[in-house]
Amino acid sequence: MFSAIMIDKTDDGQAVTLQQLDEGSLPEGDVTIDVAYSTLNYKDGLAITGSSPVVRKFPMVPGIDLVGTVAESSHADWKAGDTVVLNGWGVGEGHWGGLAQKSRLKGDWLVPLPTAFTPAQAMAIGTAGYTAALCVDALVDWGVTPDKGEVLVTGATGGVGSVAVAILKKLGFSVAALTGKTSEADYLKGLGAQTVIDRAEMSAKGKPLQKERWAGVVDTAGSFTLANACAQTRYGGAVAACGLAQGMDLPATVMPFILRGVALLGIDSVMAPKARRLKAWDRLAKDLNPTALDAIGQTIGLGEAIEAAGRFMSGEVKGRYIVDVNA
Ligand SMILES: CCC(=O)SCCNC(=O)CCNC(=O)[C@H](O)C(C)(C)COP(=O)(O)OP(=O)(O)OC[C@H]1O[C@@H](n2cnc3c(N)ncnc32)[C@H](O)[C@@H]1OP(=O)(O)O
Ligand SMILES: NC(=O)c1ccc[n+]([C@@H]2O[C@H](COP(=O)([O-])OP(=O)(O)OC[C@H]3O[C@@H](n4cnc5c(N)ncnc54)[C@H](O)[C@@H]3O)[C@@H](O)[C@H]2O)c1
């Protein structure tokens, strides 16, 4: 038997409980994993609270990330004892996820734990941090360099935002952090932000083109914040859009794209091919100081994860939750 969080469909929505499950109930897969840690991401908040149709099949064990030890494998790349990391691939949405002591899934979805990180640190990073690395990769590949000007990170105290600030600082960028929690200015400056900006400055409808400010942007908010970020991006700059914390709408005009050659770079972590994942994890190993993770991550037990997931929906989360599934 093992413990797992389970989302069941009910007549009036869904019920989320901590349950004891039999190993025989695990889904199909060629690798069985003893999970050590999982995490909570905004998406797990959506799934566990039922705020958005993230879960595509019931009953569902949520959790889009996990790290653990291979218990059994018939996959050529993995053997018992390997330490592996899983991010995305629809796990926690259509296939049972990481908020459990056991998991069975496809070996093709796994990457090795980078030697730079402990299992807990890998989950302090999680999908949020790996997505931050994908965003930075996209900006760098577009040609955004520190000499071209400041880079803006929106939703900066969140999981994606915190890791993006830390990586960009390490790469030599001057980072502006947009946040609704200006009381967390010291946290953001500790991670490497040069300037802290109140979210209110960018959260309402703005003009189609605004004063050029940013060489690049990592946006986790969507909606008006993303529209304003595009309108403030400098000639030839780029905006990596990965989130919808403000909203999934995009109330923008084409002006930044056709008059300033601004690029809107879409970032998806879930189905990203393996080569891009490995590159992002390499960047994290090289360009994210593991001590930054001490400031970013806090550990909770599996039983605490259900309540903590609700905090994402009110925007009150700072940094990352690491879930110790055996605590
Ligand atoms: C870590 C990544 C993140 O944090 S991403 C942020 C969290 N994700 C979300 O909030 C998305 C939740 N989903 C939704 O709100 C809805 O499914 C949206 C996308 C608005 C579409 O709704 P609706 O118009 O009712 O149609 P539908 O659900 O039947 O889907 C239409 C087609 O789109 C597809 N789709 C759905 N969800 C996903 C997904 N997550 N990834 C990729 N594709 C998706 C559906 O399969 C469907 O396509 P098809 O008809 O099956 O070919
Ligand atoms: N595209 C992908 O593959 C991918 C991967 C990871 C996360 N995401 C998305 O990125 C976003 C951030 O994820 P996270 O795990 O860091 O979540 P998080 O909750 O840790 O961070 C979200 C941040 O946005 C802030 N915020 C809330 N409401 C806002 C508003 N109205 N305007 C501006 N900021 C607001 C919050 O205060 C918080 O700092 C989410 O929308 C998530 O779905 C997408």
Coordinates of C-alpha atoms and ligand atoms in Angstrom, one line a residue:
M1 CA 0.0 0.0 0.0
F2 CA 1.1 3.6 -0.6
S3 CA -0.2 7.1 0.1
A4 CA -1.5 9.3 -2.7
I5 CA -3.6 12.4 -3.2
M6 CA -6.6 11.5 -5.3
I7 CA -9.0 13.7 -7.2
D8 CA -12.4 12.0 -7.7
K9 CA -15.3 13.4 -9.7
T10 CA -18.5 14.1 -7.7
D11 CA -22.0 15.2 -8.6
D12 CA -21.2 18.8 -7.7
G13 CA -17.5 19.0 -8.9
Q14 CA -14.6 17.1 -7.4
A15 CA -13.4 15.7 -4.1
V16 CA -9.7 15.7 -3.2
T17 CA -8.4 13.3 -0.4
L18 CA -5.3 11.6 0.8
Q19 CA -5.8 7.9 0.2
Q20 CA -4.1 4.5 0.7
L21 CA -3.8 2.7 -2.6
D22 CA -2.7 -0.8 -3.7
E23 CA 0.3 -1.0 -6.0
G24 CA -2.0 -3.0 -8.4
S25 CA -4.0 0.1 -9.0
L26 CA -1.0 1.9 -10.6
P27 CA -1.5 2.8 -14.3
E28 CA 0.3 1.3 -17.3
G29 CA 4.0 2.1 -17.8
D30 CA 7.4 0.6 -18.2
V31 CA 9.1 2.2 -15.2
T32 CA 7.9 2.0 -11.6
I33 CA 9.3 4.7 -9.3
D34 CA 9.5 5.1 -5.5
V35 CA 8.8 8.8 -5.4
A36 CA 10.9 10.9 -3.0
Y37 CA 9.6 14.4 -3.6
S38 CA 7.0 16.1 -5.7
T39 CA 6.2 19.8 -5.9
L40 CA 3.2 22.2 -6.2
N41 CA 3.0 24.3 -9.3
Y42 CA 0.3 26.8 -10.3
K43 CA -1.1 24.1 -12.6
D44 CA -1.4 21.7 -9.6
G45 CA -3.3 24.5 -7.8
L46 CA -5.7 24.6 -10.8
A47 CA -6.1 20.8 -10.8
I48 CA -6.6 20.3 -7.0
T49 CA -9.0 23.2 -6.7
G50 CA -10.8 22.4 -9.9
S51 CA -10.5 26.0 -11.0
S52 CA -9.7 25.0 -14.6
P53 CA -10.1 21.8 -16.5
V54 CA -6.5 20.6 -16.1
V55 CA -7.5 17.0 -15.1
R56 CA -8.7 15.2 -18.2
K57 CA -9.5 11.8 -16.6
F58 CA -10.9 10.7 -13.2
P59 CA -9.9 9.4 -10.7
M60 CA -6.6 11.3 -11.0
V61 CA -3.5 11.5 -8.8
P62 CA -2.3 15.1 -9.3
G63 CA 1.3 16.3 -9.4
I64 CA 3.0 17.3 -12.7
D65 CA 6.5 16.8 -11.2
L66 CA 8.4 14.1 -9.3
V67 CA 11.8 12.9 -8.4
G68 CA 12.5 9.4 -7.2
T69 CA 14.3 6.1 -7.5
V70 CA 13.5 3.5 -10.1
A71 CA 12.1 0.4 -8.4
E72 CA 11.4 -1.7 -11.6
S73 CA 12.1 -1.0 -15.3
S74 CA 11.6 -2.7 -18.6
H75 CA 12.8 0.5 -20.4
A76 CA 16.2 0.3 -22.0
D77 CA 17.4 3.6 -20.5
W78 CA 16.6 3.0 -16.9
K79 CA 17.4 0.3 -14.3
A80 CA 16.5 -0.2 -10.6
G81 CA 18.3 2.3 -8.4
D82 CA 18.5 5.2 -11.0
T83 CA 17.4 8.6 -9.7
V84 CA 15.0 10.2 -12.2
V85 CA 13.1 13.4 -12.7
L86 CA 9.7 13.8 -14.4
N87 CA 8.2 17.1 -15.5
G88 CA 5.0 17.3 -17.4
W89 CA 4.0 15.0 -20.4
G90 CA 0.4 15.2 -19.2
V91 CA 1.3 13.5 -15.9
G92 CA -1.1 14.7 -13.2
E93 CA -3.6 15.6 -16.0
G94 CA -4.2 12.4 -18.0
H95 CA -1.8 10.0 -16.3
W96 CA -1.4 9.5 -12.5
G97 CA 1.1 12.1 -11.1
G98 CA 3.7 12.7 -8.5
L99 CA 1.8 13.6 -5.4
A100 CA 2.1 9.9 -4.3
Q101 CA 4.7 7.6 -2.8
K102 CA 4.6 5.4 -6.0
S103 CA 4.4 6.2 -9.7
R104 CA 4.3 4.1 -12.9
L105 CA 4.9 5.8 -16.2
K106 CA 6.7 5.8 -19.5
G107 CA 10.5 5.7 -19.3
D108 CA 10.6 8.0 -22.4
W109 CA 9.3 10.9 -20.2
L110 CA 12.1 10.7 -17.7
V111 CA 15.4 12.6 -17.4
P112 CA 18.3 11.8 -15.1
L113 CA 18.6 13.9 -11.9
P114 CA 21.4 16.4 -12.8
T115 CA 24.4 15.8 -10.6
A116 CA 24.4 19.5 -9.6
F117 CA 21.2 19.0 -7.6
T118 CA 19.8 16.9 -4.7
P119 CA 16.4 15.3 -5.2
A120 CA 14.8 18.0 -3.0
Q121 CA 16.6 20.8 -5.0
A122 CA 15.3 19.3 -8.3
M123 CA 11.8 19.7 -6.9
A124 CA 12.5 23.2 -5.6
I125 CA 13.1 23.8 -9.3
G126 CA 10.3 21.6 -10.7
T127 CA 8.2 22.5 -13.8
A128 CA 8.2 26.1 -12.7
G129 CA 12.0 26.4 -12.7
Y130 CA 12.5 24.2 -15.8
T131 CA 10.0 26.5 -17.5
A132 CA 12.0 29.6 -16.4
A133 CA 15.0 28.0 -18.0
L134 CA 13.0 27.4 -21.2
C135 CA 12.0 31.0 -21.2
V136 CA 15.6 32.2 -20.7
D137 CA 16.8 29.8 -23.5
A138 CA 14.2 31.3 -25.8
L139 CA 15.3 34.9 -25.1
V140 CA 19.0 34.0 -25.4
D141 CA 18.4 32.1 -28.7
W142 CA 16.5 35.1 -30.0
G143 CA 19.6 37.2 -29.4
V144 CA 18.7 39.1 -26.2
T145 CA 22.0 39.9 -24.4
P146 CA 22.8 42.0 -21.3
D147 CA 24.1 44.9 -23.3
K148 CA 20.8 45.4 -25.0
G149 CA 19.0 46.6 -21.9
E150 CA 16.9 45.5 -18.9
V151 CA 14.9 42.3 -18.8
L152 CA 11.5 42.2 -17.1
V153 CA 10.1 39.2 -15.1
T154 CA 6.4 39.3 -14.3
G155 CA 4.9 37.3 -11.4
A156 CA 8.4 37.6 -10.0
T157 CA 7.8 36.1 -6.5
G158 CA 6.2 33.0 -8.0
G159 CA 7.9 29.8 -8.9
V160 CA 8.7 30.6 -12.6
G161 CA 9.4 34.2 -11.7
S162 CA 11.8 33.5 -8.8
V163 CA 13.9 31.1 -10.8
A164 CA 13.9 33.3 -13.9
V165 CA 15.2 36.3 -11.8
A166 CA 18.0 34.2 -10.3
I167 CA 19.2 32.7 -13.7
L168 CA 19.0 36.1 -15.5
K169 CA 21.1 37.7 -12.8
K170 CA 23.7 35.0 -13.0
L171 CA 23.8 35.6 -16.8
G172 CA 24.6 39.3 -16.2
F173 CA 21.3 40.8 -17.0
S174 CA 19.8 43.8 -15.2
V175 CA 16.5 42.4 -14.0
A176 CA 13.3 44.3 -13.2
A177 CA 10.9 42.3 -11.1
L178 CA 7.2 43.0 -11.5
T179 CA 5.2 41.9 -8.4
G180 CA 2.0 42.5 -6.5
K181 CA 4.0 41.8 -3.3
T182 CA 6.2 44.9 -3.1
S183 CA 6.7 43.9 0.6
E184 CA 8.9 41.1 -0.9
A185 CA 11.4 43.5 -2.4
D186 CA 14.2 42.2 -0.3
Y187 CA 13.4 38.6 -1.4
L188 CA 13.5 39.7 -5.0
K189 CA 16.7 41.7 -4.6
G190 CA 18.3 38.8 -2.8
L191 CA 17.6 36.6 -5.9
G192 CA 19.2 39.3 -8.1
A193 CA 16.5 41.8 -9.1
Q194 CA 17.9 45.3 -9.7
T195 CA 14.5 47.0 -9.7
V196 CA 11.2 46.0 -8.2
I197 CA 8.0 47.4 -9.9
D198 CA 4.5 47.3 -8.6
R199 CA 2.2 45.0 -10.6
A200 CA -0.4 47.7 -10.8
E201 CA 1.7 49.7 -13.2
M202 CA 1.1 47.0 -15.9
S203 CA -2.1 45.3 -15.0
A204 CA -4.7 47.5 -16.8
K205 CA -5.3 48.4 -20.4
G206 CA -2.5 50.5 -21.9
K207 CA -1.6 52.1 -25.1
P208 CA -0.7 50.0 -28.2
L209 CA 2.9 51.3 -28.2
Q210 CA 4.6 52.6 -25.0
K211 CA 8.1 53.9 -24.1
E212 CA 10.7 51.3 -25.0
R213 CA 12.0 49.7 -21.8
W214 CA 12.8 46.0 -22.1
A215 CA 15.3 44.1 -24.1
G216 CA 13.4 40.9 -23.1
V217 CA 10.5 39.8 -20.9
V218 CA 9.7 36.6 -19.1
D219 CA 5.9 36.7 -18.7
T220 CA 3.9 34.5 -16.4
A221 CA 0.8 36.7 -16.2
G222 CA -0.8 36.9 -19.7
S223 CA -3.7 39.3 -20.2
F224 CA -3.1 43.1 -19.9
T225 CA 0.3 42.5 -18.3
L226 CA 1.5 40.6 -21.3
A227 CA 0.0 43.2 -23.7
N228 CA 1.7 46.0 -21.9
A229 CA 5.0 44.1 -21.7
C230 CA 4.9 43.7 -25.5
A231 CA 4.1 47.4 -26.0
Q232 CA 7.1 48.3 -23.8
T233 CA 9.6 46.0 -25.4
R234 CA 12.5 47.6 -27.3
Y235 CA 13.0 47.4 -31.0
G236 CA 14.0 43.8 -31.9
G237 CA 13.4 42.5 -28.4
A238 CA 11.5 39.4 -27.4
V239 CA 8.8 38.4 -24.9
A240 CA 8.7 34.8 -23.7
A241 CA 5.1 34.1 -22.7
C242 CA 4.5 31.1 -20.5
G243 CA 1.7 31.9 -18.1
L244 CA -1.8 33.0 -17.3
A245 CA -1.7 34.1 -13.7
Q246 CA -3.6 37.3 -14.6
G247 CA -5.7 35.7 -17.3
M248 CA -5.6 33.6 -20.5
D249 CA -6.8 36.5 -22.6
L250 CA -4.4 38.6 -24.7
P251 CA -5.9 42.1 -25.2
A252 CA -3.1 43.4 -27.4
T253 CA -2.5 45.0 -30.8
V254 CA -0.1 43.9 -33.5
M255 CA 1.8 47.2 -33.2
P256 CA 4.8 46.0 -31.2
F257 CA 5.3 43.1 -33.7
I258 CA 4.9 45.1 -36.9
L259 CA 6.5 48.4 -35.9
R260 CA 9.3 47.2 -33.6
G261 CA 9.9 43.7 -34.8
V262 CA 9.2 42.4 -31.3
A263 CA 9.0 38.6 -31.0
L264 CA 6.3 36.8 -28.9
L265 CA 7.9 33.5 -28.0
G266 CA 5.4 30.8 -26.8
I267 CA 6.8 28.5 -24.1
D268 CA 5.4 25.1 -23.4
S269 CA 7.0 22.8 -20.8
V270 CA 4.6 19.9 -21.0
M271 CA 5.3 18.4 -24.4
A272 CA 8.7 20.0 -25.0
P273 CA 11.0 17.5 -26.7
K274 CA 13.7 15.7 -24.6
A275 CA 16.6 17.6 -26.2
R276 CA 15.1 21.0 -25.1
R277 CA 14.5 19.6 -21.6
L278 CA 18.0 18.4 -21.3
K279 CA 19.3 21.8 -22.5
A280 CA 17.1 23.6 -19.9
W281 CA 18.3 21.3 -17.1
D282 CA 21.9 21.9 -18.2
R283 CA 21.2 25.7 -18.0
L284 CA 19.8 25.2 -14.5
A285 CA 22.9 23.2 -13.4
K286 CA 25.2 25.9 -14.8
D287 CA 23.3 29.1 -14.2
L288 CA 21.3 28.6 -11.1
N289 CA 23.1 28.9 -7.8
P290 CA 21.8 26.0 -5.6
T291 CA 21.9 28.4 -2.6
A292 CA 19.2 30.5 -4.4
L293 CA 17.0 27.4 -4.0
D294 CA 17.3 27.7 -0.2
A295 CA 15.5 31.1 -0.4
I296 CA 13.0 29.8 -3.0
G297 CA 11.9 26.4 -1.6
Q298 CA 10.0 25.4 1.4
T299 CA 9.2 21.8 2.3
I300 CA 5.7 20.5 3.2
G301 CA 4.3 16.9 3.7
L302 CA 2.0 15.1 1.3
G303 CA -1.0 15.7 3.6
E304 CA -0.4 19.5 3.6
A305 CA -0.3 19.7 -0.2
I306 CA -4.1 19.8 -0.7
E307 CA -4.6 23.0 1.4
A308 CA -1.4 24.6 0.0
A309 CA -2.6 24.1 -3.6
G310 CA -5.4 26.5 -2.9
R311 CA -2.9 29.3 -2.1
F312 CA -1.9 29.5 -5.8
M313 CA -5.3 30.7 -6.8
S314 CA -5.2 33.7 -4.5
G315 CA -1.7 34.6 -5.8
E316 CA -0.2 34.4 -2.3
V317 CA 2.6 31.8 -3.0
K318 CA 6.2 33.0 -2.7
G319 CA 8.8 30.8 -4.3
R320 CA 8.2 27.0 -4.4
Y321 CA 6.6 24.2 -2.4
I322 CA 8.7 21.0 -2.3
V323 CA 6.4 18.1 -1.2
D324 CA 8.1 15.4 0.8
V325 CA 5.8 12.5 -0.1
N326 CA 7.1 10.4 2.8
A327 CA 6.5 13.1 5.5
Ligands
LIG1 C1 2.7 23.6 -16.6 C2 1.8 24.2 -17.7 C3 0.8 25.2 -17.2 O1 0.8 25.6 -16.1 S1 -0.4 25.7 -18.4 C4 -1.6 26.4 -17.5 C5 -2.7 25.5 -17.0 N1 -3.5 25.0 -18.1 C6 -4.8 25.4 -18.2 O2 -5.3 26.2 -17.4 C7 -5.6 24.8 -19.4 C8 -6.8 24.2 -18.9 N2 -7.7 23.9 -20.1 C9 -8.6 24.8 -20.5 O3 -8.9 25.8 -19.9 C10 -9.4 24.3 -21.7 O4 -9.1 23.0 -22.0 C11 -9.1 25.2 -23.0 C12 -7.6 25.2 -23.3 C13 -9.5 26.7 -22.7 C14 -9.9 24.7 -24.1 O5 -11.2 24.5 -23.7 P1 -12.4 24.1 -24.6 O6 -12.6 25.1 -25.7 O7 -13.6 23.8 -23.7 O8 -12.0 22.8 -25.4 P2 -11.4 21.4 -24.9 O9 -11.1 21.4 -23.5 O10 -12.3 20.3 -25.4 O11 -10.0 21.4 -25.8 C15 -10.0 21.8 -27.2 C16 -8.8 21.1 -27.8 O12 -7.6 21.5 -27.2 C17 -7.0 20.4 -26.6 N3 -6.4 20.6 -25.3 C18 -7.1 20.9 -24.2 N4 -6.2 21.0 -23.2 C19 -5.0 20.9 -23.7 C20 -3.7 20.9 -23.1 N5 -3.5 21.1 -21.8 N6 -2.7 20.7 -23.9 C21 -2.8 20.5 -25.2 N7 -4.1 20.5 -25.8 C22 -5.1 20.6 -25.1 C23 -8.0 19.3 -26.5 O13 -7.5 18.0 -26.6 C24 -8.9 19.6 -27.7 O14 -8.3 19.1 -28.9 P3 -8.9 17.9 -29.7 O15 -10.2 18.3 -30.1 O16 -8.8 16.8 -28.7 O17 -7.9 17.7 -30.9
LIG2 N1 3.8 27.2 -20.3 C1 4.1 26.3 -19.5 O1 4.6 25.2 -19.8 C2 4.1 26.7 -18.0 C3 4.9 26.0 -17.1 C4 4.9 26.4 -15.7 C5 4.0 27.4 -15.4 N2 3.2 28.0 -16.3 C6 2.3 29.1 -15.9 O2 3.1 30.2 -15.4 C7 2.4 30.8 -14.4 C8 3.2 30.9 -13.2 O3 3.4 29.6 -12.7 P1 4.0 29.4 -11.2 O4 4.0 27.9 -10.9 O5 5.2 30.2 -11.1 O6 2.8 30.0 -10.3 P2 3.0 30.9 -9.0 O7 1.6 31.0 -8.4 O8 4.1 30.5 -8.2 O9 3.4 32.4 -9.6 C9 2.4 33.2 -10.2 C10 2.8 34.6 -9.9 O10 1.9 35.5 -10.6 C11 1.4 36.5 -9.6 N3 0.1 36.9 -10.0 C12 -1.1 36.5 -9.6 N4 -2.1 37.2 -10.1 C13 -1.5 38.1 -10.9 C14 -2.0 39.2 -11.8 N5 -3.3 39.4 -11.8 N6 -1.1 39.9 -12.5 C15 0.2 39.6 -12.4 N7 0.8 38.7 -11.6 C16 -0.1 37.9 -10.9 C17 1.4 35.8 -8.3 O11 1.4 36.7 -7.2 C18 2.7 35.0 -8.4 O12 3.8 35.7 -8.0 C19 1.1 30.1 -14.3 O13 0.1 30.8 -15.0 C20 1.4 28.7 -14.8 O14 0.2 28.1 -15.3 C21 3.2 27.6 -17.6

